[in-house]
Coordinates of C-alpha atoms in Angstrom, one line a residue:
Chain A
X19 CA 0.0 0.0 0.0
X20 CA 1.6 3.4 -1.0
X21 CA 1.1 6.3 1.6
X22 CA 0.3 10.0 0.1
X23 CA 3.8 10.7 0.0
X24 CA 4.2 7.8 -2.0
X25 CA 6.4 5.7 0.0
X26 CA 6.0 2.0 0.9
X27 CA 3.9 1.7 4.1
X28 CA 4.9 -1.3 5.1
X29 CA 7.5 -3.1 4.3
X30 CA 8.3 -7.3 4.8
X31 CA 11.3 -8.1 6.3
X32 CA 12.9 -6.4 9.8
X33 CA 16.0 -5.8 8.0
X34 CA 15.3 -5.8 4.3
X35 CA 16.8 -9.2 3.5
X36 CA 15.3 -12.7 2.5
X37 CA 11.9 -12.7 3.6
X38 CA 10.9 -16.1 5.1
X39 CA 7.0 -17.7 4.9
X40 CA 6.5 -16.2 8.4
X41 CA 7.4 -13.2 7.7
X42 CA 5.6 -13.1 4.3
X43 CA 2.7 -13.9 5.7
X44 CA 3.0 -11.3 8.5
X45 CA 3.2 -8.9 5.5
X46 CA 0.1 -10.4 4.0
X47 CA -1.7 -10.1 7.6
X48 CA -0.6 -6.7 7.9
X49 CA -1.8 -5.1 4.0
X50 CA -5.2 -7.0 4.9
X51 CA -5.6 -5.3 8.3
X52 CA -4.7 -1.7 6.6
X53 CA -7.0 -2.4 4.3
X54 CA -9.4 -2.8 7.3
X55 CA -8.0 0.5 8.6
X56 CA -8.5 2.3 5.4
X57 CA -11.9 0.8 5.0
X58 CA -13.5 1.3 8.4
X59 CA -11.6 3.8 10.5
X60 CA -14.1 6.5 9.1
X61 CA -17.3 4.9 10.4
X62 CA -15.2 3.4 13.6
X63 CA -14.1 6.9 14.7
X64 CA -17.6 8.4 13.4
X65 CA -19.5 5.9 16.0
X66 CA -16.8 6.8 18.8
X67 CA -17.7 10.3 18.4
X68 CA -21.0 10.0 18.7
X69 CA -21.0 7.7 21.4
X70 CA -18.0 9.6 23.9
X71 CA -19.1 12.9 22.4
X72 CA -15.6 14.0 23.1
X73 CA -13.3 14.3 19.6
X74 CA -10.6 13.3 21.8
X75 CA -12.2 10.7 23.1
X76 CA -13.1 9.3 20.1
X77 CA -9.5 9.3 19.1
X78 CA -8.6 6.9 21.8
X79 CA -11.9 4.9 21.7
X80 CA -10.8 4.2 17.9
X81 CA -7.2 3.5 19.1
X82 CA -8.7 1.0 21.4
X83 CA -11.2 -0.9 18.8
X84 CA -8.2 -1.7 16.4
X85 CA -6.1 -2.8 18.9
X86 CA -8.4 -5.4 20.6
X87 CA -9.7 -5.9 16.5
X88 CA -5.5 -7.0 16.1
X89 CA -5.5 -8.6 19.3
X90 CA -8.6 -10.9 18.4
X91 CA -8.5 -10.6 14.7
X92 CA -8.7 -14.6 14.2
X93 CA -12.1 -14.6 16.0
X94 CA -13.9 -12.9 12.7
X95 CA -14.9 -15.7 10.6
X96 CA -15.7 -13.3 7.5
X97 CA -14.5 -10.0 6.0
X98 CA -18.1 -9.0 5.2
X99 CA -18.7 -8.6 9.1
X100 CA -15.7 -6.5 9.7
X101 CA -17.8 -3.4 10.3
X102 CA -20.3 -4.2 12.1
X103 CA -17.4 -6.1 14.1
X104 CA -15.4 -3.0 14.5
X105 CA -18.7 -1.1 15.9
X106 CA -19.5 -3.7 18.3
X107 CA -15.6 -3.6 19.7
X108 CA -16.0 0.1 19.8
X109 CA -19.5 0.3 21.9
X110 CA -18.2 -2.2 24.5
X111 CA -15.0 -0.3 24.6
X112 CA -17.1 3.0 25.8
X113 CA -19.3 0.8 28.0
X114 CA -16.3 -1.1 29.3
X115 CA -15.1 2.6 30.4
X116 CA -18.4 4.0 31.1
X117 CA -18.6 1.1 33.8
X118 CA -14.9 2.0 35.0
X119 CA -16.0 5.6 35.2
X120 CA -19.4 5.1 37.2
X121 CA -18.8 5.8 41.3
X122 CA -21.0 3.1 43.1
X123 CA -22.3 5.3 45.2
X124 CA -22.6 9.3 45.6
X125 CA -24.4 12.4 47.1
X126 CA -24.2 15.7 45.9
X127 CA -22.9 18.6 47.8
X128 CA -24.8 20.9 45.7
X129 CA -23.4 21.1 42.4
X130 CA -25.5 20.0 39.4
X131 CA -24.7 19.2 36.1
X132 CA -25.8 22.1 33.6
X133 CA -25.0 22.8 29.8
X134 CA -22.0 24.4 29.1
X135 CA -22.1 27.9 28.2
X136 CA -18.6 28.6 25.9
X137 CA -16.9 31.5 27.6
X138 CA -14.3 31.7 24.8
X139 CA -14.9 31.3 21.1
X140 CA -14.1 27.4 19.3
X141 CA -15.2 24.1 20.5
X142 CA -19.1 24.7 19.2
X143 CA -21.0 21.5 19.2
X144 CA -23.7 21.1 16.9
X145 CA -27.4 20.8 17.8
X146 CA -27.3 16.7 17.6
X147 CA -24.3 16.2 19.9
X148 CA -25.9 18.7 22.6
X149 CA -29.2 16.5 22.1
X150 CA -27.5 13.0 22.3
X151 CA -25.5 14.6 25.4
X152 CA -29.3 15.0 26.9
X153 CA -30.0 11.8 26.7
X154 CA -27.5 10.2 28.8
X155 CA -25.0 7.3 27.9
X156 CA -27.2 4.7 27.9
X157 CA -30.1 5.7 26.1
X158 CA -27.3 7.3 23.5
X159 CA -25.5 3.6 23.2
X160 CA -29.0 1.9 22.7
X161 CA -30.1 4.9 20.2
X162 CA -26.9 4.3 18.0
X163 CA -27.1 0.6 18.3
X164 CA -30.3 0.8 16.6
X165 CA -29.0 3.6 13.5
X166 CA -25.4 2.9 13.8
X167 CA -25.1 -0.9 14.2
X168 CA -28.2 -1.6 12.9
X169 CA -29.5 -3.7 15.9
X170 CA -33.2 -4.3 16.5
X171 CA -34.3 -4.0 19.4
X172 CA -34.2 -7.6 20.9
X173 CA -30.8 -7.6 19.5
X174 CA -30.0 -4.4 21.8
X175 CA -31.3 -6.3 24.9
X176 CA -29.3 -9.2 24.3
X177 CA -26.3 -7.1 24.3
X178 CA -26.6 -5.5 26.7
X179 CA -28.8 -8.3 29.2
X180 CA -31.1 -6.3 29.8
X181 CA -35.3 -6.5 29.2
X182 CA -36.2 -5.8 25.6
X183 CA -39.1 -3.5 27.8
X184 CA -36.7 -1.2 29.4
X185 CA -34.7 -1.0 25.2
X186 CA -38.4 0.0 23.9
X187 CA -38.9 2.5 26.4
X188 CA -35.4 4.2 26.2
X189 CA -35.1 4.3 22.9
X190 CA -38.6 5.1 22.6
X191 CA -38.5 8.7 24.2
X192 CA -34.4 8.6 22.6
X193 CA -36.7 8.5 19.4
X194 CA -39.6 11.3 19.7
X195 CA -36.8 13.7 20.8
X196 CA -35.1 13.0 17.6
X197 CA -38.2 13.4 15.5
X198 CA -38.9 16.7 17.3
X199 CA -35.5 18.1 16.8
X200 CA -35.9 16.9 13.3
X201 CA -39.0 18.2 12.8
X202 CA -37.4 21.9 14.2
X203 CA -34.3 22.1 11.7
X204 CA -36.9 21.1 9.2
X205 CA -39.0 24.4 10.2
X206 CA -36.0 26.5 10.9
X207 CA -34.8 25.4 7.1
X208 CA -38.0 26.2 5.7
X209 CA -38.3 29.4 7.3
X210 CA -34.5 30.5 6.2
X211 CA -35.8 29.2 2.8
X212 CA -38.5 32.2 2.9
X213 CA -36.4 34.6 4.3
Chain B
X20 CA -57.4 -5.6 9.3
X21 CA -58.7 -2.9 12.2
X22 CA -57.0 0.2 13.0
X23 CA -55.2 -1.5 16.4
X24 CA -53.9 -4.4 14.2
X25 CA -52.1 -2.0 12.4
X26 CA -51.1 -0.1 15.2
X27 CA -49.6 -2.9 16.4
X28 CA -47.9 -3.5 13.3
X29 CA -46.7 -0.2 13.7
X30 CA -45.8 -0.8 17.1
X31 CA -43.4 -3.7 15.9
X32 CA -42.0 -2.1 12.7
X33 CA -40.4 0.6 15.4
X34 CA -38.3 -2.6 16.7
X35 CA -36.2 -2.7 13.3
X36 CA -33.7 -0.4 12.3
X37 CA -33.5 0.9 8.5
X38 CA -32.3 -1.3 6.0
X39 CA -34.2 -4.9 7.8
X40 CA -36.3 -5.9 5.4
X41 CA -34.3 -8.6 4.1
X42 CA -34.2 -9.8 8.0
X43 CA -37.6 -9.5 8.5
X44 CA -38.3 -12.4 6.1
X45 CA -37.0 -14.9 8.1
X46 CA -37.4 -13.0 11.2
X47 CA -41.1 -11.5 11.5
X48 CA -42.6 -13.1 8.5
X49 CA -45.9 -11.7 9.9
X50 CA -45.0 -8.0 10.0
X51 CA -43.2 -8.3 6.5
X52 CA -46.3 -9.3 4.7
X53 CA -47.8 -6.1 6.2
X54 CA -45.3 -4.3 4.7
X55 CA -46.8 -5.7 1.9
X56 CA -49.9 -4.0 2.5
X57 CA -50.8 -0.5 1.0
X58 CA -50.8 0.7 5.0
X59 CA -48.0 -1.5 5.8
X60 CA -46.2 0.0 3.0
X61 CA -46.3 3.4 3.3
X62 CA -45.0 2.9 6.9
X63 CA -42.2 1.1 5.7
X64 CA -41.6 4.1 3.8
X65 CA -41.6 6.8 6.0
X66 CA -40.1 4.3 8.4
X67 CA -37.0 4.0 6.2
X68 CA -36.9 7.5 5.3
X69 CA -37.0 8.8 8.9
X70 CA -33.9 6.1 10.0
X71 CA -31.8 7.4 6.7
X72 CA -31.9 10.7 7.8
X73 CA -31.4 10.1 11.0
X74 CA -28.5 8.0 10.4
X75 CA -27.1 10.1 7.8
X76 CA -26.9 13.0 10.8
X77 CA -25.5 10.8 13.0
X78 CA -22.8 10.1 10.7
X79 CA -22.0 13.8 9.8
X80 CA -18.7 14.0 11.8
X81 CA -15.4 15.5 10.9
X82 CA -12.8 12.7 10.9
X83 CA -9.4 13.3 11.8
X84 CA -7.7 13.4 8.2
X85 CA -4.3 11.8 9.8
X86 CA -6.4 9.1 11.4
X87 CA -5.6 6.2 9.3
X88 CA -2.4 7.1 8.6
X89 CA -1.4 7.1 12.8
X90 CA -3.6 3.6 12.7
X91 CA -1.6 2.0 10.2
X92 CA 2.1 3.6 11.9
X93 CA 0.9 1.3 15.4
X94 CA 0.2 -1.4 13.1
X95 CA 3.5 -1.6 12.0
X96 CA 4.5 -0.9 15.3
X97 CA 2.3 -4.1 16.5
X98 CA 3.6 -6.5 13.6
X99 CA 7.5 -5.2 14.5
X100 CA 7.2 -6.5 18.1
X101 CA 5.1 -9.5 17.5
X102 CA 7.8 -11.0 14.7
X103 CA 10.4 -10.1 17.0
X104 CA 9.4 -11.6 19.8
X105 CA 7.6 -14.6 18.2
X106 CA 8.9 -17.1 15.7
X107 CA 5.5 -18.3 15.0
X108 CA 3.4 -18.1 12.3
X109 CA 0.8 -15.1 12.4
X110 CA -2.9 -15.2 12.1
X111 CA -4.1 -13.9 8.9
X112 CA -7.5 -12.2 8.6
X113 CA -10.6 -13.9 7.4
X114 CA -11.1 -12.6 3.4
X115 CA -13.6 -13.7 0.7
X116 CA -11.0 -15.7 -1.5
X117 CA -9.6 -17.2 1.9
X118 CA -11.1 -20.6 3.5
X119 CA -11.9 -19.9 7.3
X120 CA -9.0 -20.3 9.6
X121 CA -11.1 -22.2 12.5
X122 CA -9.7 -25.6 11.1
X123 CA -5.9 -25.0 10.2
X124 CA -5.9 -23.6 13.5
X125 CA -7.0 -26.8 15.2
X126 CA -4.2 -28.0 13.1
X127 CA -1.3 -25.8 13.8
X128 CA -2.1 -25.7 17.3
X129 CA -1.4 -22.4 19.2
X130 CA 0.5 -22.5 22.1
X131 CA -1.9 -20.6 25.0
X132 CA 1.7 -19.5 26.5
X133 CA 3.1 -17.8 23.4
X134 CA -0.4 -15.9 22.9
X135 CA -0.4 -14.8 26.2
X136 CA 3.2 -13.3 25.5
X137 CA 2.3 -12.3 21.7
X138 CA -0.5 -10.5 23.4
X139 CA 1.3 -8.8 26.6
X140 CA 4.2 -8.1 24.0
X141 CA 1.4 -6.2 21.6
X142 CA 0.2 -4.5 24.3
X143 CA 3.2 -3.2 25.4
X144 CA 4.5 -2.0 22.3
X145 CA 0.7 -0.1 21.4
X146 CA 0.7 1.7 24.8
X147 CA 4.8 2.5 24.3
X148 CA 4.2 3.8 20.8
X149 CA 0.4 5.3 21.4
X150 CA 0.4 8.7 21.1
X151 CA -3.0 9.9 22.5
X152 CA -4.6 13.7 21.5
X153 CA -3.6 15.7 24.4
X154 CA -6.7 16.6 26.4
X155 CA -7.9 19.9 26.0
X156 CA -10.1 22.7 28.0
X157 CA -13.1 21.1 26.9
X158 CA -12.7 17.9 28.2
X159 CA -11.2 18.6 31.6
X160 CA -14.1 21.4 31.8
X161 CA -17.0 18.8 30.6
X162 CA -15.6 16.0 32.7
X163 CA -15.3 18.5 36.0
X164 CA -18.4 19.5 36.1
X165 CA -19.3 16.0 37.4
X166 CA -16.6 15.0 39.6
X167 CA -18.3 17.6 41.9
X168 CA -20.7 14.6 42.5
X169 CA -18.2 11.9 44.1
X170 CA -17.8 14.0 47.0
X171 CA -19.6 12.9 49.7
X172 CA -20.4 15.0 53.0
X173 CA -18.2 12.1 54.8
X174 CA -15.5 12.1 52.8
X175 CA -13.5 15.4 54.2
X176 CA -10.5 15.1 56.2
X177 CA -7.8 17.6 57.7
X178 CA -5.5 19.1 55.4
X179 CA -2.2 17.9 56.4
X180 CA 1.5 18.8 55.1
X181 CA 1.9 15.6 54.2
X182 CA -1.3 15.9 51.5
X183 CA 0.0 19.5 50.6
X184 CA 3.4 18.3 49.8
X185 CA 1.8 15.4 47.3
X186 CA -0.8 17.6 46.0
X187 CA 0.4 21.6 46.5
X188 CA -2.1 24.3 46.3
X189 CA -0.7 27.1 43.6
X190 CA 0.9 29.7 45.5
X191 CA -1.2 32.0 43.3
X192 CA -4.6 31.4 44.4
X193 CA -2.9 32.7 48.0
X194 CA -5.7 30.5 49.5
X195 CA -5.6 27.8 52.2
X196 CA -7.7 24.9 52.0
X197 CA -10.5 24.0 54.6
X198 CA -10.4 20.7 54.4
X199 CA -9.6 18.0 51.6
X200 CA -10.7 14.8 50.1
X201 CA -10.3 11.9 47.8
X202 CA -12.1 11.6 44.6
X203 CA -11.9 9.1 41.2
X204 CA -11.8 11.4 38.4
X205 CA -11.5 10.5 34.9
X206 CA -7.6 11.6 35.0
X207 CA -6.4 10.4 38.3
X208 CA -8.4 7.7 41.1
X209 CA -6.7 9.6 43.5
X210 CA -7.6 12.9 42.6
X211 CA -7.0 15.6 45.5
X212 CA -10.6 18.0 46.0
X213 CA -9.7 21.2 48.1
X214 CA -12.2 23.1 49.6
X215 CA -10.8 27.0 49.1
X216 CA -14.7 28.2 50.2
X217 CA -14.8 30.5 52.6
X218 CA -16.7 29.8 55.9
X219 CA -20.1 31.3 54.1
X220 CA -19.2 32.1 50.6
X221 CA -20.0 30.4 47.7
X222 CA -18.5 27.0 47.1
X223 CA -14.9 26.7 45.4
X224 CA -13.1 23.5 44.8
X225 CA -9.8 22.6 43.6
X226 CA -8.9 19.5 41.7
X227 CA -5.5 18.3 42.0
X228 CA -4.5 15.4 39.7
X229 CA -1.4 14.1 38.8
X230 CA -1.7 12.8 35.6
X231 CA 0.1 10.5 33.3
X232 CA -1.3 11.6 29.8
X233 CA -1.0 15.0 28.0
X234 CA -2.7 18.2 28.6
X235 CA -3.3 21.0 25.7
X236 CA -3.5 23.2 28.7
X237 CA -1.3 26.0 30.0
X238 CA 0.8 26.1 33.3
X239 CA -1.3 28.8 34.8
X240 CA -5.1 29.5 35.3
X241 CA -6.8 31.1 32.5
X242 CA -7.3 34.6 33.4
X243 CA -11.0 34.0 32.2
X244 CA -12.4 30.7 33.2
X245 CA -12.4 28.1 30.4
X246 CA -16.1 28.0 30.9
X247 CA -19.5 28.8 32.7
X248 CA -22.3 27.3 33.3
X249 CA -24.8 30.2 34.3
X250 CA -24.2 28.7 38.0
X251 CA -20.3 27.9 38.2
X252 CA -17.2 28.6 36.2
X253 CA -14.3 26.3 35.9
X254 CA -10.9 27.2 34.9
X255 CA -8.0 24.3 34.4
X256 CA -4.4 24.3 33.8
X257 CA -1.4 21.6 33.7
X258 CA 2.0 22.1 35.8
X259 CA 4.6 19.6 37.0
X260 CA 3.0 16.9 36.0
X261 CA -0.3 17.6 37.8
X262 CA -3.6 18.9 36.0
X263 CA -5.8 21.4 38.4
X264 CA -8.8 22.6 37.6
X265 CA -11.0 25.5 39.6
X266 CA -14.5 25.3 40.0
X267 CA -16.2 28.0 41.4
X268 CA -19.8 28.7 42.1
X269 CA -20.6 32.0 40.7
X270 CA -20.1 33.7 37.3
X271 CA -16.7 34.8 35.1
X272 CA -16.3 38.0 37.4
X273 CA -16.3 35.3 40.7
X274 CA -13.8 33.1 39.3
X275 CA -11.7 36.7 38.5
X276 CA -12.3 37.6 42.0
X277 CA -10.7 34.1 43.0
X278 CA -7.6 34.3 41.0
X279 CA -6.6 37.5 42.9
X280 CA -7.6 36.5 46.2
X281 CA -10.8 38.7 46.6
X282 CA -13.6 36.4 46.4
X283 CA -14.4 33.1 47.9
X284 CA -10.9 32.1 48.2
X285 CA -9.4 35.2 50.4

């Protein structure tokens, strides 16, 4: 695989000389797995985004996903399933950390959580992210499970062993506050559209 | 069919994301024949329509454009360690022209030792050669906002030199801290929370954590707090290793007021 600048991206061999079966097959591992890269890092780091909220985040949630994907890549029995694969990594990655984060148990000393309010200029998140913040990280997983991953909703529950009752009621208020903010851009684009 | 048949129908289509007909087939033969229905149809329609657009914003997110090109540079990283410190043959990836490895592996027979020290070796040489975003404003800001939370009315103890001398106060601030505590942060699980409040003015906290990753932060408090939140303001910076970050109740002028020692702090 060439990189922009042209140059060889990987190349078999440690030291450039006779390149044994190992070692060409390492190579041949290696190109297949970039292609992955090439192929899926888009959507990967898209999901992370979404999911952490945080483009930083997302950086090292995608970091994470191709490392375990390298680590377990002999469990995929089939390249068509790589991205869906990828995703799934990715979304127990952020739960895995989400879990890690959680405090068992906590009381408040008076502070509550509140939207952000820039004091400087930069950093401006659009409309979605500030919705998908709303609904909290569980109801955001489930929600992009369903349009991301393409889970239904018994598949949701199953990943995440919970009752596929508490999935339809998550997702279904996740839902109506999408259509509504849908339904606003719509008006707000129609209105610009007259103006 | 009566109107709560098909709401029902309706009911179930919800259950399936875009792009499940072919699933449904085998799935929910029942609901796809609605589908095949004039009613069934045209919620299918607007079913799909709705998920493509939503999907389609979901999916409108600047990617880094370096991304793939750091991905493929720990790759190489990965495949450097692994053939030095393993002689054996490497897994390939599963590909359309490629029979499925499940039965040459029974055949070659992986050693569980050697994975374990393919995998610790990998590992190693991602988090050596990981270079991470450094975290910025944004993220210490969003993520402060809860640690707030962890504290618990019990949790307070004396401020001893001992805890100063781990986790110093900036001289700057010119305040001295009620009391102290112990808090799990994102950044550090022994984060240090000062209380600078005084003994009735509104709340300030400061977060000492020592940290092990980068910060895209500066080595002194903003002079305007990174950001407010119409009830506090929160201001972070990164020095000697450590990350600290200010969270004071009030507005920008309050978090001012406590950088020169005038407000809650003096």
């Amino acid at each position: 695989m060439l990189e922009a600048d042209g140059s060889h991206d990987f190349e078999p061999g440690v030291d450039g000389g006779e390149v044994d079966g190992a070692e060409a097959e390492a190579s041949s591992t290696g190109r297949a797995f970039e292609r992955w890269i090439d192929d899926h890092h888009g959507d990967v780091y898209r999901y992370a985004a979404r999911l952490s909220g945080s483009p930083t985040d997302a950086d090292d949630l995608t970091q994470q996903t191709f490392l375990q994907a390298w680590r377990f890549r002999d469990r995929l029995e089939s390249a068509d399933r790589a991205r869906g694969w990828l995703l799934a990594i990715t979304r127990n990655q952020f739960l895995k950390e989400l879990r890690r984060r959680r405090p068992e148990s906590f009381t408040t000393i008076g502070l509550e959580e509140v939207e952000l309010v820039e004091t400087r200029s930069g950093d401006r998140s659009d409309d979605l992210a500030e919705l998908l913040e709303g609904l909290g990280d569980e109801a955001r997983a489930m929600l992009l499970m369903f349009y991301v991953e393409r889970l239904s909703y018994r598949e949701i529950a199953a990943e995440l062993g919970i009752p596929v009752g508490t999935v339809m009621s998550r997702l279904h208020r996740a839902k109506g506050r999408l259509r509504t903010d849908s339904e606003r851009r719509q008006e707000r684009d129609e209105r610009k559209g007259r103006g | 069919m009566t109107a709560s048949e098909h709401d029902d129908f309706r009911r179930r289509l919800d259950a399936w994301p875009p792009g499940s007909l072919d699933r449904l087939t085998s799935d929910d033969p029942e609901l796809r024949a609605w589908i095949e229905t004039e009613a069934g149809g045209e919620a299918w329609r607007r079913h799909e329509a709705e998920g493509a657009e939503i999907a389609a914003r979901l999916a409108d997110v600047p990617v880094p454009h370096d991304l793939a090109k750091r991905l493929r540079r720990r790759l190489r990283d990965l495949q450097n360690a692994e053939i030095a410190n393993d002689d054996q043959r490497p897994r390939p990836l599963p590909s359309p022209d490629r029979p499925s490895r499940s039965g040459r592996r029974q055949v070659i027979g992986w050693l569980a030792a050697s994975v374990v020290v393919l995998v610790a070796g990998s590992a190693v040489a991602w988090r050596f050669w990981w270079e991470p975003k450094p975290t910025g404003r944004t993220e210490v800001a969003q993520s402060s906002l809860g640690w707030a939370a962890l504290l618990t009315s019990e949790g307070w103890q004396e401020v001893e030199a001992t805890i100063l001398k781990r986790a110093p106060v900036p001289e700057e601030l010119g305040a001295m801290p009620r009391r102290c505590a112990i808090v799990a942060t994102d950044f550090d699980r022994r984060t240090m929370v000062y209380d600078l409040s005084g003994p009735e003015g509104p709340l300030a906290l400061l977060y000492v954590a020592s940290a092990d990753r980068r910060f895209a932060l500066p080595d002194r408090f903003p002079l305007e707090p990174d950001y407010t939140t119409g009830r506090h303001a929160v201001g972070s910076m990164f020095r000697d290793g450590r990350l600290y970050v200010l969270l004071v109740e009030g507005d920008a002028r309050r978090y001012r007021e406590s950088l020169r020692g005038v407000g809650p702090l003096g």
